[in-house]
mmCIF file of C-alpha atoms in Angstrom:
data_model
loop_
_atom_site.group_PDB
_atom_site.id
_atom_site.type_symbol
_atom_site.label_atom_id
_atom_site.label_comp_id
_atom_site.label_asym_id
_atom_site.label_seq_id
_atom_site.Cartn_x
_atom_site.Cartn_y
_atom_site.Cartn_z
ATOM 1 C CA LEU H 1 32.567 -29.304 -48.772
ATOM 2 C CA ARG H 2 32.281 -26.994 -51.419
ATOM 3 C CA ALA H 3 28.172 -26.725 -51.235
ATOM 4 C CA ARG H 4 28.678 -26.111 -47.641
ATOM 5 C CA ALA H 5 31.189 -23.272 -48.126
ATOM 6 C CA ALA H 6 28.660 -21.840 -50.807
ATOM 7 C CA ALA H 7 25.834 -21.785 -48.497
ATOM 8 C CA GLN H 8 27.841 -20.422 -45.725
ATOM 9 C CA ALA H 9 28.631 -17.656 -48.530
ATOM 10 C CA LEU H 10 25.265 -17.084 -49.333
ATOM 11 C CA ARG H 11 24.315 -16.948 -45.865
ATOM 12 C CA LEU H 12 26.978 -14.496 -45.043
ATOM 13 C CA GLN H 13 25.778 -12.121 -47.543
ATOM 14 C CA GLU H 14 22.017 -12.291 -46.611
ATOM 15 C CA GLN H 15 23.187 -11.441 -42.947
ATOM 16 C CA GLU H 16 25.490 -8.527 -44.382
ATOM 17 C CA GLU H 17 22.323 -7.293 -46.167
ATOM 18 C CA ARG H 18 20.202 -7.601 -43.066
ATOM 19 C CA LEU H 19 22.731 -5.916 -41.051
ATOM 20 C CA HIS H 20 22.873 -2.994 -43.506
ATOM 21 C CA GLY H 21 19.210 -2.716 -43.582
ATOM 22 C CA LEU H 22 19.094 -2.604 -39.594
ATOM 23 C CA GLU H 23 21.834 -0.056 -39.665
ATOM 24 C CA MET H 24 19.802 2.130 -41.753
ATOM 25 C CA GLU H 25 16.539 1.689 -39.675
ATOM 26 C CA ARG H 26 18.835 2.920 -36.755
ATOM 27 C CA ARG H 27 19.892 5.791 -38.500
ATOM 28 C CA ARG H 28 16.382 6.870 -39.520
ATOM 29 C CA LEU H 29 15.304 6.282 -36.049
ATOM 30 C CA HIS H 30 17.955 8.349 -34.841
ATOM 31 C CA ASN H 31 17.384 11.175 -36.943
ATOM 32 C CA LEU H 32 13.622 10.804 -36.216
ATOM 33 C CA VAL H 33 14.513 11.565 -32.481
ATOM 34 C CA GLN H 34 16.807 14.251 -33.102
ATOM 35 C CA GLU H 35 14.071 16.297 -35.102
ATOM 36 C CA LEU H 36 11.618 15.509 -32.364
ATOM 37 C CA LYS H 37 13.986 16.807 -29.697
ATOM 38 C CA GLY H 38 15.349 19.559 -31.705
ATOM 39 C CA ASN H 39 18.403 19.326 -33.858
ATOM 40 C CA ILE H 40 20.373 22.037 -31.714
ATOM 41 C CA ARG H 41 21.630 21.416 -28.327
ATOM 42 C CA VAL H 42 23.355 24.047 -26.499
ATOM 43 C CA PHE H 43 25.942 22.459 -23.419
ATOM 44 C CA CYS H 44 27.693 24.461 -21.212
ATOM 45 C CA ARG H 45 31.032 22.886 -19.558
ATOM 46 C CA VAL H 46 32.732 25.189 -16.886
ATOM 47 C CA ARG H 47 36.171 24.232 -16.700
ATOM 48 C CA PRO H 48 38.062 24.373 -13.386
ATOM 49 C CA LEU H 49 40.187 26.926 -12.459
ATOM 50 C CA LEU H 50 44.082 26.905 -13.477
ATOM 51 C CA ALA H 51 46.851 27.390 -10.800
ATOM 52 C CA ALA H 52 47.411 30.820 -11.837
ATOM 53 C CA GLU H 53 43.916 31.891 -11.722
ATOM 54 C CA LYS H 54 43.370 30.211 -8.109
ATOM 55 C CA GLU H 55 46.004 32.689 -6.746
ATOM 56 C CA THR H 56 44.544 35.732 -8.729
ATOM 57 C CA GLN H 57 40.805 34.807 -7.998
ATOM 58 C CA LYS H 58 38.807 33.503 -5.157
ATOM 59 C CA GLY H 59 37.283 30.749 -6.827
ATOM 60 C CA LEU H 60 34.324 30.819 -8.757
ATOM 61 C CA GLU H 61 32.115 32.576 -6.601
ATOM 62 C CA HIS H 62 30.443 34.796 -9.507
ATOM 63 C CA LEU H 63 29.027 31.553 -10.993
ATOM 64 C CA HIS H 64 26.025 29.628 -9.042
ATOM 65 C CA PHE H 65 25.181 26.265 -10.141
ATOM 66 C CA PRO H 66 21.668 25.398 -8.674
ATOM 67 C CA PRO H 67 21.688 22.259 -7.260
ATOM 68 C CA GLN H 68 18.299 20.766 -8.259
ATOM 69 C CA ASP H 69 18.668 22.125 -11.977
ATOM 70 C CA ASN H 70 21.422 20.764 -14.189
ATOM 71 C CA LYS H 71 20.172 23.051 -17.038
ATOM 72 C CA ALA H 72 20.767 26.642 -15.367
ATOM 73 C CA LEU H 73 23.528 28.816 -14.664
ATOM 74 C CA SER H 74 23.829 31.965 -12.863
ATOM 75 C CA HIS H 75 26.546 34.857 -13.256
ATOM 76 C CA ILE H 76 26.974 37.390 -10.732
ATOM 77 C CA GLY H 77 28.248 40.465 -12.538
ATOM 78 C CA ARG H 78 29.726 43.420 -10.823
ATOM 79 C CA GLU H 79 28.482 46.926 -12.340
ATOM 80 C CA ARG H 80 28.600 50.373 -10.930
ATOM 81 C CA ARG H 81 25.356 50.085 -9.158
ATOM 82 C CA GLY H 82 25.990 46.695 -7.512
ATOM 83 C CA ASP H 83 26.059 42.999 -8.272
ATOM 84 C CA VAL H 84 23.600 42.211 -11.325
ATOM 85 C CA ARG H 85 22.488 38.590 -11.681
ATOM 86 C CA TYR H 86 22.434 36.973 -15.337
ATOM 87 C CA ASP H 87 20.558 33.726 -15.532
ATOM 88 C CA PHE H 88 21.342 31.617 -18.443
ATOM 89 C CA SER H 89 19.342 28.195 -19.485
ATOM 90 C CA PHE H 90 20.972 25.446 -21.583
ATOM 91 C CA ASP H 91 20.100 21.889 -22.550
ATOM 92 C CA ARG H 92 22.859 20.604 -19.970
ATOM 93 C CA VAL H 93 25.283 22.672 -17.540
ATOM 94 C CA PHE H 94 28.411 20.876 -16.350
ATOM 95 C CA PRO H 95 30.143 22.335 -13.283
ATOM 96 C CA PRO H 96 33.908 22.123 -12.825
ATOM 97 C CA ALA H 97 33.989 19.082 -11.048
ATOM 98 C CA ALA H 98 32.188 17.149 -13.999
ATOM 99 C CA SER H 99 34.252 14.399 -15.340
ATOM 100 C CA GLN H 100 34.849 13.360 -19.030
ATOM 101 C CA GLU H 101 32.676 10.147 -18.523
ATOM 102 C CA GLU H 102 29.450 12.651 -17.194
ATOM 103 C CA VAL H 103 29.968 14.826 -20.547
ATOM 104 C CA PHE H 104 30.193 11.781 -22.732
ATOM 105 C CA GLU H 105 27.399 10.089 -21.267
ATOM 106 C CA GLU H 106 25.133 13.081 -22.330
ATOM 107 C CA ILE H 107 26.455 13.256 -25.621
ATOM 108 C CA ALA H 108 26.807 9.867 -26.506
ATOM 109 C CA LEU H 109 23.367 9.402 -28.119
ATOM 110 C CA LEU H 110 23.963 12.607 -30.128
ATOM 111 C CA VAL H 111 27.465 11.142 -31.852
ATOM 112 C CA GLN H 112 26.800 8.729 -34.646
ATOM 113 C CA VAL H 113 29.610 6.884 -36.054
#
């Protein structure tokens, strides 16, 4: 029984060492992927209007989210000479209707525990 327990303890230690080695390899590969993609990501999440804002504004008419492009956002600004359009580009744009799950799915691979 003692010989079995010692053998199991040895096997457990080997498995822990193997797991540690695999975790280090996973981190190395993760860092490599991040480096290849670029280390800086810029996300834009537009929050829904608050109740008080809904009363004073007509909505988010000044923002335009292109349906075919989830990386762009346009802002229509009012200036003295009329409407001016400002186009912005991000790694990902989340409109007001985006859920926490959508945001998490997008950034989950960027976060290491």
